[in-house]
Amino acid sequence: MNFHEYQAKELFAEYGIPVPAGQVARSGEEAVAAARTVGGNEWVVKAQVHAGGRGKAGGVKLVSDLDAVRDESIRMLDMSISTYQTGGRSLPVDSVLIAEATEIKTELYLSALVDRVHRCVTFMGSAAGGVDIEQVAETEPEKIVTVHVNNTSGLQAFQSRQMGFGMGLNGKQVRQLSGIMDSLYRLFCEKDLSLVEINPLIIDGAGDLVALDAKINADDNALFRHPELAAMRDESQEDPAEREASRHDLNYVTLDGNIACMVNGAGLAMATMDVIKLNGGEPANFLDVGGSTDAAKVKEAFKLILSSDRVEAILVNIFGGIVRCDLIAEGIISAVQEVGVNVPVVVRLEGTNVDEGRQMLAESGLDLQSASDLNDAAQKVVAAASGMEVAQ
């Protein structure tokens, strides 16, 4: 689950991480009232969407009077933003953050994330902060300082000092960074987060560290422990298909191809997409229906993948371990009959009651292609998507 900047900064402030004064607004008049509450004579109006790169898209403006606060807020609230992080989609702007203008001497970068390679929380920092940090990581990786946190002992003081001196900070700023990293680590662990990013973490006019921006991702699987975080969810920022999938406990990610995949098990789903690409095809989605799926969930999965007008063929790849293949076949037949599938469907079943499942599909009278193994299935579905036929 992603959070808006203003929500992330509320969490930062709760944990004692310094952020500029700011207030969210959803209309021009609310924006003016927010600016008066924040005080000062200069403000930053920031469009609230779940993506970075807002500034280049016209979603961040520095203004110096209340009329400009109103005008820029109205402009942003009437726009949608598409950046390199939105996956080709335009995200609606439903709110803006009115923040006090802060003098920036230096822009830094700091983040914490789940490091699956080292199986721990890892902090990453750089003296080269700002909007182009991805380019820095790609072209000048030596400018990135990395600290791996031991899962038992937690973040240590020497690690924070290592990060601070690696980022070129002075003694006072290293002490401030140590406090910020301690707070970030507590926030990360206590709220079951998967990513925290401050870009930029600035040195202001007084020489102090301030989190000028904030990005947080939470682990969806842990949200049942954090109803206060779940209440911050903004469904307008989510892919409609992914949002619908979550309502049916389906793990779904939209991709750019034309071959829809329905698989049980994340690992098998990844392998299925790999074999499709190996055979020259492009997956339209990642879809894991789960190890204990049933006919009803299969039906919902079909509805979901057919909601995309890019889909030109469907590959169903099910290994019947916990779930029986005959029940999956029943769900496939029911879904095809009810939904009215008008694209080729290739089905590969293996596992418990596979013979019964294959027989049900063969006797269904529906236009379903059966596959003997995963490579056979991939070849058939790639050919079907391109309008070709594969020799049986």
Tab-separated table of C-alpha atoms in Angstrom:
chain	number	residue	atom	x	y	z
A	1	MET	CA	0.000	0.000	0.000
A	2	ASN	CA	1.263	3.454	-0.945
A	3	PHE	CA	0.764	6.713	0.932
A	4	HIS	CA	0.459	10.339	-0.096
A	5	GLU	CA	3.251	12.686	0.894
A	6	TYR	CA	1.109	14.484	3.465
A	7	GLN	CA	0.194	11.145	5.085
A	8	ALA	CA	3.828	10.057	5.185
A	9	LYS	CA	4.826	13.362	6.762
A	10	GLU	CA	2.152	12.933	9.420
A	11	LEU	CA	3.778	9.627	10.331
A	12	PHE	CA	7.221	11.246	10.250
A	13	ALA	CA	6.097	13.974	12.630
A	14	GLU	CA	4.567	11.348	14.943
A	15	TYR	CA	8.011	9.738	15.222
A	16	GLY	CA	9.898	13.003	15.693
A	17	ILE	CA	11.367	13.300	12.210
A	18	PRO	CA	11.671	17.011	11.257
A	19	VAL	CA	9.353	18.047	8.389
A	20	PRO	CA	8.272	21.498	7.135
A	21	ALA	CA	4.948	22.800	8.420
A	22	GLY	CA	2.165	21.907	6.014
A	23	GLN	CA	-1.532	21.249	5.626
A	24	VAL	CA	-3.553	19.312	3.049
A	25	ALA	CA	-6.317	21.011	1.021
A	26	ARG	CA	-8.946	19.831	-1.443
A	27	SER	CA	-10.138	23.134	-2.870
A	28	GLY	CA	-8.793	26.594	-3.655
A	29	GLU	CA	-10.366	28.115	-0.550
A	30	GLU	CA	-9.052	25.330	1.683
A	31	ALA	CA	-5.606	25.929	0.203
A	32	VAL	CA	-5.723	29.625	1.108
A	33	ALA	CA	-6.856	28.778	4.640
A	34	ALA	CA	-4.041	26.219	4.889
A	35	ALA	CA	-1.473	28.810	3.789
A	36	ARG	CA	-2.701	31.218	6.451
A	37	THR	CA	-2.435	28.454	9.071
A	38	VAL	CA	1.071	27.483	7.964
A	39	GLY	CA	2.117	31.141	8.051
A	40	GLY	CA	4.966	32.946	6.311
A	41	ASN	CA	4.957	34.742	2.981
A	42	GLU	CA	6.069	31.937	0.646
A	43	TRP	CA	4.554	28.476	0.210
A	44	VAL	CA	5.034	25.357	-1.890
A	45	VAL	CA	1.909	23.901	-3.498
A	46	LYS	CA	2.420	20.159	-4.074
A	47	ALA	CA	0.008	17.887	-5.962
A	48	GLN	CA	-0.693	14.690	-4.018
A	49	VAL	CA	-0.368	11.556	-6.142
A	50	HIS	CA	1.302	8.199	-5.574
A	51	ALA	CA	4.329	8.941	-7.778
A	52	GLY	CA	7.640	10.746	-7.842
A	53	GLY	CA	8.664	13.202	-10.527
A	54	ARG	CA	5.718	15.515	-9.817
A	55	GLY	CA	7.798	18.644	-10.212
A	56	LYS	CA	8.675	17.901	-13.832
A	57	ALA	CA	4.975	17.242	-14.498
A	58	GLY	CA	3.909	20.646	-13.135
A	59	GLY	CA	2.800	19.288	-9.772
A	60	VAL	CA	5.086	21.379	-7.522
A	61	LYS	CA	5.078	25.187	-7.503
A	62	LEU	CA	6.642	27.853	-5.282
A	63	VAL	CA	4.280	30.798	-4.749
A	64	SER	CA	4.535	34.053	-2.820
A	65	ASP	CA	0.955	35.306	-2.371
A	66	LEU	CA	-2.422	33.863	-1.422
A	67	ASP	CA	-3.962	34.447	-4.844
A	68	ALA	CA	-1.216	32.294	-6.370
A	69	VAL	CA	-1.844	29.629	-3.703
A	70	ARG	CA	-5.502	29.544	-4.749
A	71	ASP	CA	-4.805	29.597	-8.485
A	72	GLU	CA	-2.117	26.904	-8.434
A	73	SER	CA	-4.195	24.682	-6.167
A	74	ILE	CA	-7.218	24.934	-8.469
A	75	ARG	CA	-5.003	24.207	-11.482
A	76	MET	CA	-3.493	21.121	-9.878
A	77	LEU	CA	-6.825	19.819	-8.565
A	78	ASP	CA	-8.074	19.874	-12.139
A	79	MET	CA	-5.179	17.861	-13.558
A	80	SER	CA	-3.949	14.287	-13.775
A	81	ILE	CA	-0.265	13.471	-13.500
A	82	SER	CA	1.716	10.903	-15.458
A	83	THR	CA	5.403	10.381	-14.606
A	84	TYR	CA	8.040	7.700	-15.090
A	85	GLN	CA	6.686	6.053	-11.910
A	86	THR	CA	3.008	5.759	-12.907
A	87	GLY	CA	3.426	2.951	-15.448
A	88	GLY	CA	1.823	4.907	-18.266
A	89	ARG	CA	-1.299	5.795	-16.268
A	90	SER	CA	-2.446	9.309	-15.370
A	91	LEU	CA	-3.235	9.696	-11.677
A	92	PRO	CA	-5.937	12.144	-10.568
A	93	VAL	CA	-5.003	14.952	-8.189
A	94	ASP	CA	-7.666	15.112	-5.461
A	95	SER	CA	-5.650	17.034	-2.876
A	96	VAL	CA	-2.692	19.380	-2.573
A	97	LEU	CA	-0.213	19.932	0.223
A	98	ILE	CA	0.429	23.545	1.197
A	99	ALA	CA	3.861	23.608	2.844
A	100	GLU	CA	6.056	26.387	4.142
A	101	ALA	CA	8.861	27.352	1.797
A	102	THR	CA	12.218	26.140	3.116
A	103	GLU	CA	15.669	27.422	2.195
A	104	ILE	CA	17.672	24.594	0.645
A	105	LYS	CA	21.458	24.575	0.956
A	106	THR	CA	22.024	20.922	0.037
A	107	GLU	CA	19.848	18.051	-1.173
A	108	LEU	CA	20.557	14.575	0.191
A	109	TYR	CA	18.904	11.189	-0.194
A	110	LEU	CA	17.925	8.671	2.496
A	111	SER	CA	15.822	5.529	2.356
A	112	ALA	CA	15.134	2.286	4.219
A	113	LEU	CA	13.803	-0.830	2.544
A	114	VAL	CA	13.373	-4.566	2.932
A	115	ASP	CA	16.566	-6.042	1.477
A	116	ARG	CA	15.603	-9.516	0.267
A	117	VAL	CA	19.168	-10.377	-0.745
A	118	HIS	CA	20.627	-9.719	2.724
A	119	ARG	CA	17.347	-10.597	4.518
A	120	CYS	CA	17.287	-7.446	6.601
A	121	VAL	CA	16.343	-3.785	6.594
A	122	THR	CA	18.881	-1.777	4.619
A	123	PHE	CA	19.461	1.982	4.692
A	124	MET	CA	20.690	3.747	1.566
A	125	GLY	CA	21.924	7.328	1.520
A	126	SER	CA	23.684	9.712	-0.803
A	127	ALA	CA	24.997	13.252	-0.892
A	128	ALA	CA	23.567	13.389	-4.439
A	129	GLY	CA	19.896	13.701	-3.557
A	130	GLY	CA	17.111	15.192	-5.613
A	131	VAL	CA	14.871	14.179	-8.469
A	132	ASP	CA	17.558	12.297	-10.432
A	133	ILE	CA	18.680	9.854	-7.719
A	134	GLU	CA	17.804	6.901	-10.003
A	135	GLN	CA	20.336	8.157	-12.545
A	136	VAL	CA	22.951	8.534	-9.794
A	137	ALA	CA	22.380	4.930	-8.716
A	138	GLU	CA	22.765	3.763	-12.318
A	139	THR	CA	25.743	5.820	-13.436
A	140	GLU	CA	27.590	6.618	-10.169
A	141	PRO	CA	26.791	3.816	-7.703
A	142	GLU	CA	29.863	4.707	-5.640
A	143	LYS	CA	27.944	7.769	-4.404
A	144	ILE	CA	25.399	5.516	-2.664
A	145	VAL	CA	26.193	4.614	0.968
A	146	THR	CA	24.594	1.364	2.158
A	147	VAL	CA	24.057	0.103	5.722
A	148	HIS	CA	22.629	-3.353	6.507
A	149	VAL	CA	20.790	-3.568	9.848
A	150	ASN	CA	21.209	-6.750	11.874
A	151	ASN	CA	17.778	-8.234	12.578
A	152	THR	CA	18.715	-9.118	16.171
A	153	SER	CA	20.713	-6.123	17.391
A	154	GLY	CA	18.909	-3.484	15.291
A	155	LEU	CA	20.328	-0.221	13.975
A	156	GLN	CA	23.578	0.681	15.740
A	157	ALA	CA	24.942	4.169	16.406
A	158	PHE	CA	28.147	3.497	14.475
A	159	GLN	CA	26.081	2.617	11.396
A	160	SER	CA	24.302	5.970	11.496
A	161	ARG	CA	27.678	7.724	11.867
A	162	GLN	CA	29.001	5.696	8.946
A	163	MET	CA	26.068	6.903	6.855
A	164	GLY	CA	26.450	10.531	7.959
A	165	PHE	CA	30.157	10.822	7.312
A	166	GLY	CA	29.716	8.942	4.028
A	167	MET	CA	27.250	11.648	3.004
A	168	GLY	CA	29.744	14.404	3.900
A	169	LEU	CA	27.878	15.794	6.938
A	170	ASN	CA	29.477	17.707	9.818
A	171	GLY	CA	29.328	16.591	13.445
A	172	LYS	CA	26.044	18.340	14.290
A	173	GLN	CA	24.366	17.017	11.174
A	174	VAL	CA	25.635	13.476	11.807
A	175	ARG	CA	23.979	13.581	15.229
A	176	GLN	CA	20.749	14.796	13.633
A	177	LEU	CA	20.932	12.069	10.994
A	178	SER	CA	21.433	9.459	13.724
A	179	GLY	CA	18.204	10.607	15.371
A	180	ILE	CA	16.350	10.567	12.051
A	181	MET	CA	17.601	7.061	11.205
A	182	ASP	CA	16.666	5.756	14.663
A	183	SER	CA	13.155	7.159	14.230
A	184	LEU	CA	12.858	5.816	10.689
A	185	TYR	CA	13.895	2.349	11.848
A	186	ARG	CA	11.316	2.383	14.655
A	187	LEU	CA	8.636	3.600	12.237
A	188	PHE	CA	9.651	0.969	9.689
A	189	CYS	CA	9.450	-1.928	12.133
A	190	GLU	CA	6.472	-0.833	14.233
A	191	LYS	CA	4.271	-0.096	11.208
A	192	ASP	CA	5.416	-3.102	9.107
A	193	LEU	CA	6.620	-0.948	6.226
A	194	SER	CA	8.401	-2.122	3.084
A	195	LEU	CA	9.914	1.198	1.971
A	196	VAL	CA	10.610	4.633	3.430
A	197	GLU	CA	12.228	7.266	1.230
A	198	ILE	CA	13.209	10.886	1.870
A	199	ASN	CA	14.181	12.591	-1.383
A	200	PRO	CA	15.319	15.149	-0.759
A	201	LEU	CA	16.516	15.189	2.815
A	202	ILE	CA	17.802	18.744	2.890
A	203	ILE	CA	20.223	20.863	4.829
A	204	ASP	CA	18.248	24.074	5.408
A	205	GLY	CA	19.413	27.657	5.865
A	206	ALA	CA	20.218	27.033	9.530
A	207	GLY	CA	22.341	23.991	8.667
A	208	ASP	CA	19.790	21.513	10.004
A	209	LEU	CA	18.421	18.348	8.386
A	210	VAL	CA	14.769	18.434	7.287
A	211	ALA	CA	12.699	15.827	5.423
A	212	LEU	CA	11.440	17.944	2.529
A	213	ASP	CA	9.629	15.034	0.868
A	214	ALA	CA	8.380	11.683	2.124
A	215	LYS	CA	7.426	8.397	0.526
A	216	ILE	CA	6.158	5.329	2.382
A	217	ASN	CA	5.029	1.883	1.266
A	218	ALA	CA	3.442	-0.530	3.740
A	219	ASP	CA	3.292	-4.317	3.549
A	220	ASP	CA	-0.280	-5.170	2.500
A	221	ASN	CA	-0.050	-8.514	4.313
A	222	ALA	CA	0.404	-6.713	7.634
A	223	LEU	CA	-2.363	-4.121	7.285
A	224	PHE	CA	-4.714	-6.181	9.466
A	225	ARG	CA	-2.450	-5.142	12.352
A	226	HIS	CA	-2.640	-1.451	11.420
A	227	PRO	CA	-6.191	-0.258	10.810
A	228	GLU	CA	-4.954	3.329	11.135
A	229	LEU	CA	-2.776	2.780	8.063
A	230	ALA	CA	-5.459	0.902	6.135
A	231	ALA	CA	-7.761	3.904	6.664
A	232	MET	CA	-5.285	6.053	4.689
A	233	ARG	CA	-5.723	4.020	1.493
A	234	ASP	CA	-6.637	6.082	-1.571
A	235	GLU	CA	-8.210	3.762	-4.137
A	236	SER	CA	-8.326	6.502	-6.785
A	237	GLN	CA	-4.542	6.163	-7.104
A	238	GLU	CA	-4.637	2.416	-7.764
A	239	ASP	CA	-4.933	0.476	-11.009
A	240	PRO	CA	-8.658	-0.440	-11.300
A	241	ALA	CA	-7.897	-4.079	-12.101
A	242	GLU	CA	-5.474	-4.403	-9.191
A	243	ARG	CA	-8.008	-2.761	-6.884
A	244	GLU	CA	-10.724	-5.203	-7.955
A	245	ALA	CA	-8.326	-8.145	-7.552
A	246	SER	CA	-7.600	-7.225	-3.949
A	247	ARG	CA	-11.308	-7.429	-3.146
A	248	HIS	CA	-11.278	-11.100	-4.169
A	249	ASP	CA	-7.921	-11.952	-2.532
A	250	LEU	CA	-6.233	-12.272	-5.911
A	251	ASN	CA	-2.621	-11.185	-6.374
A	252	TYR	CA	-2.690	-9.206	-9.624
A	253	VAL	CA	-0.303	-6.818	-11.367
A	254	THR	CA	-1.063	-5.200	-14.725
A	255	LEU	CA	1.660	-5.562	-17.388
A	256	ASP	CA	2.033	-4.325	-20.970
A	257	GLY	CA	1.617	-7.535	-23.006
A	258	ASN	CA	-1.324	-9.292	-24.672
A	259	ILE	CA	-1.231	-12.785	-23.104
A	260	ALA	CA	-3.175	-13.019	-19.854
A	261	CYS	CA	-1.948	-15.506	-17.251
A	262	MET	CA	-3.933	-17.243	-14.507
A	263	VAL	CA	-1.704	-19.328	-12.259
A	264	ASN	CA	-1.789	-20.693	-8.715
A	265	GLY	CA	1.363	-19.833	-6.796
A	266	ALA	CA	3.631	-16.804	-7.132
A	267	GLY	CA	6.690	-18.818	-8.119
A	268	LEU	CA	4.793	-20.744	-10.785
A	269	ALA	CA	3.304	-17.458	-12.026
A	270	MET	CA	6.783	-15.965	-12.431
A	271	ALA	CA	7.989	-19.092	-14.232
A	272	THR	CA	4.941	-18.989	-16.510
A	273	MET	CA	5.663	-15.410	-17.536
A	274	ASP	CA	9.317	-16.282	-18.125
A	275	VAL	CA	8.429	-19.188	-20.431
A	276	ILE	CA	5.919	-17.029	-22.331
A	277	LYS	CA	8.656	-14.459	-22.972
A	278	LEU	CA	11.133	-17.229	-23.855
A	279	ASN	CA	8.715	-18.284	-26.588
A	280	GLY	CA	8.383	-14.770	-27.957
A	281	GLY	CA	5.223	-13.623	-26.155
A	282	GLU	CA	4.464	-10.772	-23.754
A	283	PRO	CA	2.471	-11.335	-20.526
A	284	ALA	CA	-0.469	-8.995	-19.941
A	285	ASN	CA	-0.477	-9.548	-16.214
A	286	PHE	CA	0.827	-11.354	-13.175
A	287	LEU	CA	-2.075	-13.227	-11.557
A	288	ASP	CA	-1.694	-15.636	-8.660
A	289	VAL	CA	-5.082	-17.078	-7.642
A	290	GLY	CA	-3.554	-18.790	-4.608
A	291	GLY	CA	-2.831	-22.354	-3.627
A	292	SER	CA	-6.322	-23.026	-2.262
A	293	THR	CA	-8.329	-21.473	-5.091
A	294	ASP	CA	-11.822	-22.648	-6.000
A	295	ALA	CA	-14.305	-22.391	-8.869
A	296	ALA	CA	-15.669	-19.038	-7.687
A	297	LYS	CA	-12.211	-17.466	-7.520
A	298	VAL	CA	-11.344	-18.819	-10.980
A	299	LYS	CA	-14.489	-17.167	-12.316
A	300	GLU	CA	-13.547	-13.819	-10.789
A	301	ALA	CA	-10.032	-14.177	-12.193
A	302	PHE	CA	-11.425	-14.631	-15.708
A	303	LYS	CA	-13.578	-11.534	-15.328
A	304	LEU	CA	-10.559	-9.593	-14.135
A	305	ILE	CA	-8.169	-10.493	-16.931
A	306	LEU	CA	-10.832	-9.953	-19.583
A	307	SER	CA	-11.404	-6.407	-18.331
A	308	SER	CA	-8.325	-5.410	-20.352
A	309	ASP	CA	-8.890	-4.771	-24.045
A	310	ARG	CA	-5.239	-5.698	-24.720
A	311	VAL	CA	-5.743	-9.396	-23.938
A	312	GLU	CA	-5.623	-11.555	-27.094
A	313	ALA	CA	-5.127	-14.973	-25.468
A	314	ILE	CA	-5.289	-16.566	-22.013
A	315	LEU	CA	-3.002	-19.160	-20.439
A	316	VAL	CA	-4.325	-21.046	-17.419
A	317	ASN	CA	-1.504	-22.909	-15.662
A	318	ILE	CA	-2.631	-24.768	-12.533
A	319	PHE	CA	-0.730	-27.242	-10.396
A	320	GLY	CA	-3.207	-29.173	-8.293
A	321	GLY	CA	-1.558	-29.766	-4.952
A	322	ILE	CA	-3.894	-28.472	-2.265
A	323	VAL	CA	-6.581	-27.756	-4.840
A	324	ARG	CA	-7.938	-30.509	-7.107
A	325	CYS	CA	-7.662	-30.176	-10.896
A	326	ASP	CA	-11.271	-31.296	-11.425
A	327	LEU	CA	-12.495	-28.382	-9.289
A	328	ILE	CA	-10.318	-26.001	-11.299
A	329	ALA	CA	-11.703	-27.444	-14.529
A	330	GLU	CA	-15.218	-26.900	-13.190
A	331	GLY	CA	-14.369	-23.275	-12.475
A	332	ILE	CA	-12.832	-22.748	-15.913
A	333	ILE	CA	-15.870	-24.203	-17.666
A	334	SER	CA	-18.281	-22.183	-15.544
A	335	ALA	CA	-16.284	-18.976	-16.062
A	336	VAL	CA	-16.024	-19.383	-19.843
A	337	GLN	CA	-19.747	-20.085	-20.087
A	338	GLU	CA	-20.784	-17.191	-17.841
A	339	VAL	CA	-18.264	-14.531	-18.838
A	340	GLY	CA	-18.364	-15.224	-22.557
A	341	VAL	CA	-14.672	-15.501	-23.332
A	342	ASN	CA	-13.995	-14.471	-26.925
A	343	VAL	CA	-10.225	-15.016	-27.038
A	344	PRO	CA	-8.277	-18.306	-27.256
A	345	VAL	CA	-7.791	-20.127	-23.944
A	346	VAL	CA	-4.938	-22.591	-23.365
A	347	VAL	CA	-5.136	-24.739	-20.229
A	348	ARG	CA	-2.364	-26.723	-18.620
A	349	LEU	CA	-3.395	-28.786	-15.596
A	350	GLU	CA	-1.124	-30.999	-13.505
A	351	GLY	CA	-1.443	-32.666	-10.121
A	352	THR	CA	-4.312	-34.046	-8.055
A	353	ASN	CA	-7.187	-35.464	-10.178
A	354	VAL	CA	-5.540	-34.153	-13.354
A	355	ASP	CA	-7.071	-36.870	-15.555
A	356	GLU	CA	-10.578	-36.039	-14.362
A	357	GLY	CA	-9.944	-32.342	-14.911
A	358	ARG	CA	-8.639	-32.826	-18.439
A	359	GLN	CA	-11.581	-35.050	-19.286
A	360	MET	CA	-14.043	-32.425	-18.055
A	361	LEU	CA	-12.400	-29.790	-20.259
A	362	ALA	CA	-12.366	-32.093	-23.298
A	363	GLU	CA	-16.065	-32.957	-22.876
A	364	SER	CA	-17.193	-29.398	-22.139
A	365	GLY	CA	-17.849	-28.550	-25.777
A	366	LEU	CA	-15.939	-25.291	-25.306
A	367	ASP	CA	-13.064	-24.042	-27.430
A	368	LEU	CA	-10.296	-24.787	-24.933
A	369	GLN	CA	-6.815	-25.905	-25.959
A	370	SER	CA	-5.157	-28.434	-23.669
A	371	ALA	CA	-1.397	-28.454	-23.097
A	372	SER	CA	0.788	-31.288	-21.861
A	373	ASP	CA	3.422	-29.181	-20.114
A	374	LEU	CA	4.370	-25.544	-19.499
A	375	ASN	CA	6.513	-25.127	-22.603
A	376	ASP	CA	3.788	-26.665	-24.772
A	377	ALA	CA	1.264	-24.312	-23.174
A	378	ALA	CA	3.466	-21.274	-23.788
A	379	GLN	CA	4.025	-22.174	-27.427
A	380	LYS	CA	0.304	-22.638	-27.993
A	381	VAL	CA	-0.764	-19.432	-26.284
A	382	VAL	CA	1.890	-17.348	-28.060
A	383	ALA	CA	0.765	-18.790	-31.378
A	384	ALA	CA	-2.905	-18.183	-30.499
A	385	ALA	CA	-2.197	-14.565	-29.594
A	386	SER	CA	-0.539	-14.025	-32.974
A	387	GLY	CA	-3.260	-15.835	-34.900
A	388	MET	CA	-1.087	-18.839	-35.777
A	389	GLU	CA	-1.659	-22.536	-35.199
A	390	VAL	CA	0.659	-24.994	-33.483
A	391	ALA	CA	0.848	-28.561	-34.701
A	392	GLN	CA	-0.605	-30.967	-32.167
